[in-house]
C-alpha positions in Angstrom: 151.7 93.6 75.7 149.5 95.2 73.0 146.2 93.7 72.2 145.5 93.4 68.4 141.8 93.2 69.2 141.7 96.7 70.7 144.9 98.6 69.9 145.3 100.5 66.7 144.2 103.8 65.1 140.8 102.4 64.1 139.7 100.8 67.3 137.5 103.8 68.3 135.6 103.8 65.1 135.9 100.1 64.0 133.7 97.7 65.8 135.2 94.2 65.7 132.6 91.5 65.1 132.8 88.6 67.5 130.8 85.4 66.9 129.5 83.1 69.6 129.5 80.1 67.4 132.9 80.6 65.7 135.2 81.8 68.5 138.3 82.4 66.3 136.6 84.6 63.7 138.4 87.9 63.2 139.6 90.5 60.8 142.9 89.7 59.1 143.8 93.4 59.5 143.1 93.5 63.3 142.0 97.0 63.9 144.4 98.3 61.2 147.8 96.9 61.8 150.7 99.3 61.2 153.3 98.5 58.4 157.0 99.1 58.2 156.6 102.2 56.1 154.1 103.9 58.3 151.0 102.7 56.6 148.0 100.8 58.0 146.0 97.8 56.9 142.5 98.2 55.7 139.8 96.6 57.9 136.6 94.9 56.8 138.1 93.3 53.6 139.5 89.9 54.6 138.4 87.7 57.5 139.7 84.5 59.0 137.9 81.9 61.2 137.6 78.4 62.5 135.0 76.1 61.0 131.6 77.7 60.4 129.3 75.8 62.6 127.2 79.0 62.8 124.1 80.0 64.6 121.5 81.8 62.5 122.4 85.0 64.2 126.1 84.6 63.4 125.5 83.6 59.8 123.5 86.8 59.5 126.3 88.8 61.1 128.7 87.5 58.4 126.2 88.4 55.7 126.0 91.9 57.2 129.7 92.3 56.8 129.2 91.9 53.0 131.2 88.6 52.8 130.5 87.0 49.4 133.2 84.3 49.3 133.9 81.6 51.9 137.1 79.8 51.1 137.3 76.5 53.1 140.9 75.2 53.5 139.9 71.9 55.3 140.5 68.4 54.0 137.6 66.3 52.5 136.8 64.3 55.6 136.7 67.5 57.7 134.2 69.1 55.4 132.1 66.0 55.3 132.1 65.7 59.1 131.2 69.3 59.7 129.9 71.1 56.6 129.9 74.9 56.8 126.6 76.5 57.6 125.9 78.7 54.5 126.4 82.4 54.8 123.6 84.2 53.0 124.8 85.8 49.8 128.2 84.1 49.9 129.7 81.4 47.6 131.5 78.5 49.2 134.7 77.2 47.6 136.8 74.3 48.7 140.6 75.1 48.6 142.0 72.0 50.2 145.2 72.1 52.3 146.4 69.0 54.2 145.9 69.4 57.9 147.1 67.5 61.0 147.1 63.8 60.2 144.4 62.2 62.3 146.3 58.9 62.4 149.2 60.7 64.0 147.0 62.5 66.5 145.3 59.2 67.5 148.6 57.6 68.5 150.2 60.6 70.3 152.1 59.2 73.3 153.9 62.3 74.6 154.1 66.1 74.5 157.3 65.7 72.5 155.5 63.6 69.9 152.8 66.2 69.6 155.3 69.0 69.1 157.1 67.0 66.4 153.8 66.2 64.6 152.9 69.9 64.5 156.3 70.9 63.2 155.9 68.4 60.4 152.5 69.9 59.6 154.1 73.3 59.2 156.9 72.0 57.0 154.2 70.4 54.8 152.8 73.9 54.1 156.1 74.8 52.6 157.5 71.6 51.2 154.4 69.8 49.8 153.6 70.7 46.2 149.8 70.3 46.7 149.8 72.5 49.8 151.8 75.2 47.9 149.3 75.0 45.1 146.4 75.5 47.5 147.9 78.4 49.2 148.8 80.0 45.9 145.2 79.5 44.7 143.9 81.1 47.9 146.1 84.2 47.7 145.2 84.6 44.0 141.5 84.4 44.8 141.9 87.0 47.6 144.0 89.3 45.3 141.5 89.5 42.5 138.2 89.9 44.3 136.4 93.2 44.9 134.3 92.3 47.9 134.9 91.0 51.5 136.0 87.4 51.8 136.5 84.9 54.5 138.9 81.9 54.6 139.0 79.3 57.3 140.1 75.8 58.4 138.9 73.7 61.3 140.5 75.5 64.3 141.5 78.6 62.4 145.1 78.4 63.7 147.4 76.4 61.4 146.4 76.5 57.8 144.5 79.7 58.4 147.3 81.0 60.6 149.9 80.4 57.9 147.8 82.1 55.2 147.2 85.1 57.5 150.9 85.4 58.3 151.7 85.4 54.5 149.1 88.1 53.9 150.5 90.3 56.7 154.0 89.9 55.4 153.0 90.7 51.8 151.5 93.9 53.2 154.7 94.8 55.1 153.5 94.3 58.7 156.4 94.0 61.2 157.4 90.5 62.2 156.6 91.1 65.9 153.0 91.9 64.9 152.8 88.9 62.6 153.7 86.7 65.5 151.4 88.4 67.9 148.5 88.0 65.5 149.3 84.3 65.0 149.4 83.7 68.7 146.1 85.6 69.3 144.3 82.3 68.5 145.3 81.1 72.0 143.1 83.8 73.6 140.0 82.2 72.1 139.9 79.0 74.1 136.3 78.0 73.9 136.8 75.3 71.3 140.1 74.2 72.8 138.6 73.9 76.3 135.8 71.8 74.9 138.0 69.3 73.2 140.5 69.1 76.1 137.7 68.4 78.5 136.8 65.4 76.3 140.4 64.3 76.4 140.4 64.6 80.2 137.2 62.6 80.4 138.0 59.8 78.0 141.8 59.5 78.1 142.7 60.9 81.5 144.4 64.0 82.9 147.9 62.9 81.8 146.9 63.1 78.2 145.7 66.8 78.4 149.2 68.2 78.0 149.9 65.8 75.2 146.9 66.7 73.1 147.1 70.4 73.9 150.1 70.6 71.5 147.9 70.1 68.5 145.2 72.6 69.8 147.3 75.7 70.3 149.3 78.1 68.1 153.0 77.9 69.1 155.8 80.3 68.0 157.9 77.2 67.3 155.4 76.0 64.7 155.5 79.2 62.7 159.3 79.3 63.1 159.4 75.7 61.6 157.6 76.9 58.5 159.8 79.9 58.2 162.9 77.7 58.5 161.6 75.5 55.7 161.0 78.7 53.6 164.6 79.8 54.1 165.9 76.4 53.4 164.0 75.7 50.2 163.3 79.2 48.8 165.8 81.5 50.3 163.1 83.7 52.0 159.5 84.7 51.9 159.7 86.4 48.6 161.2 83.3 47.0 158.4 81.2 48.6 155.7 83.5 47.3 157.0 83.7 43.8 158.7 80.4 43.2 156.9 78.2 45.7 153.4 79.5 45.3 153.9 80.8 41.7 152.5 84.2 42.5 153.3 87.0 40.0 153.4 90.7 40.4 149.7 91.0 39.6 148.7 88.9 42.6 151.2 90.5 45.0 150.1 94.0 43.8 146.5 93.0 44.1 146.9 91.8 47.6 148.7 95.0 48.7 145.9 97.0 47.0 143.3 95.2 49.0 145.2 95.1 52.3 146.6 98.6 52.5 144.5 101.5 53.6 
């Protein structure tokens, strides 16, 4: 299997920044993902991450990348519990998208219940008017900027993963690469291992597999959102235009920024 962190035409000249204090931070473009028409994505423009509980060194690294916008997709209580560490020179903006319901997580009794909860979350991205408004707002902000930007949620896998999949599709990246990039989250297991260790300690070994369902990226989750897109909007273009309310100016702006 190819590795989006190292494979690509730019990997010899493009040094991917890794952060010790935000293990799911990465470039939306990988090392320059290929597109259907033979093009490549532009690196160093849009970045994605988990929550920014940053060391001073890592905050400085983000500033060094020229990031001037931090777009936080987390819910209010998530922001209050773990406020982002400021990135020097960047403006923080809250673009709220509903995440995994904590009440549902607290009462998970089986792996099947966890899978069902996550599939509902991904359907919310498509079916909930507020979620669609937030994703539309995010993509519009990304389309109209002229400087590097970063967007993130808590784990950087669900809300951030869906937004990244949309961006790659707008740019014309093949579906196999979209899925591979989405699942790449699972290679960065520092945060996941920490929380699963807490589950093991406080709830027991039998609960680890249950709670792991809400801590990983799963192809079935992305497929659930795609099924909702097809059901309600007839496909990704209908979702972007009718669901998110994006016009040609935004879609053209995104392609201009994303394509090399």
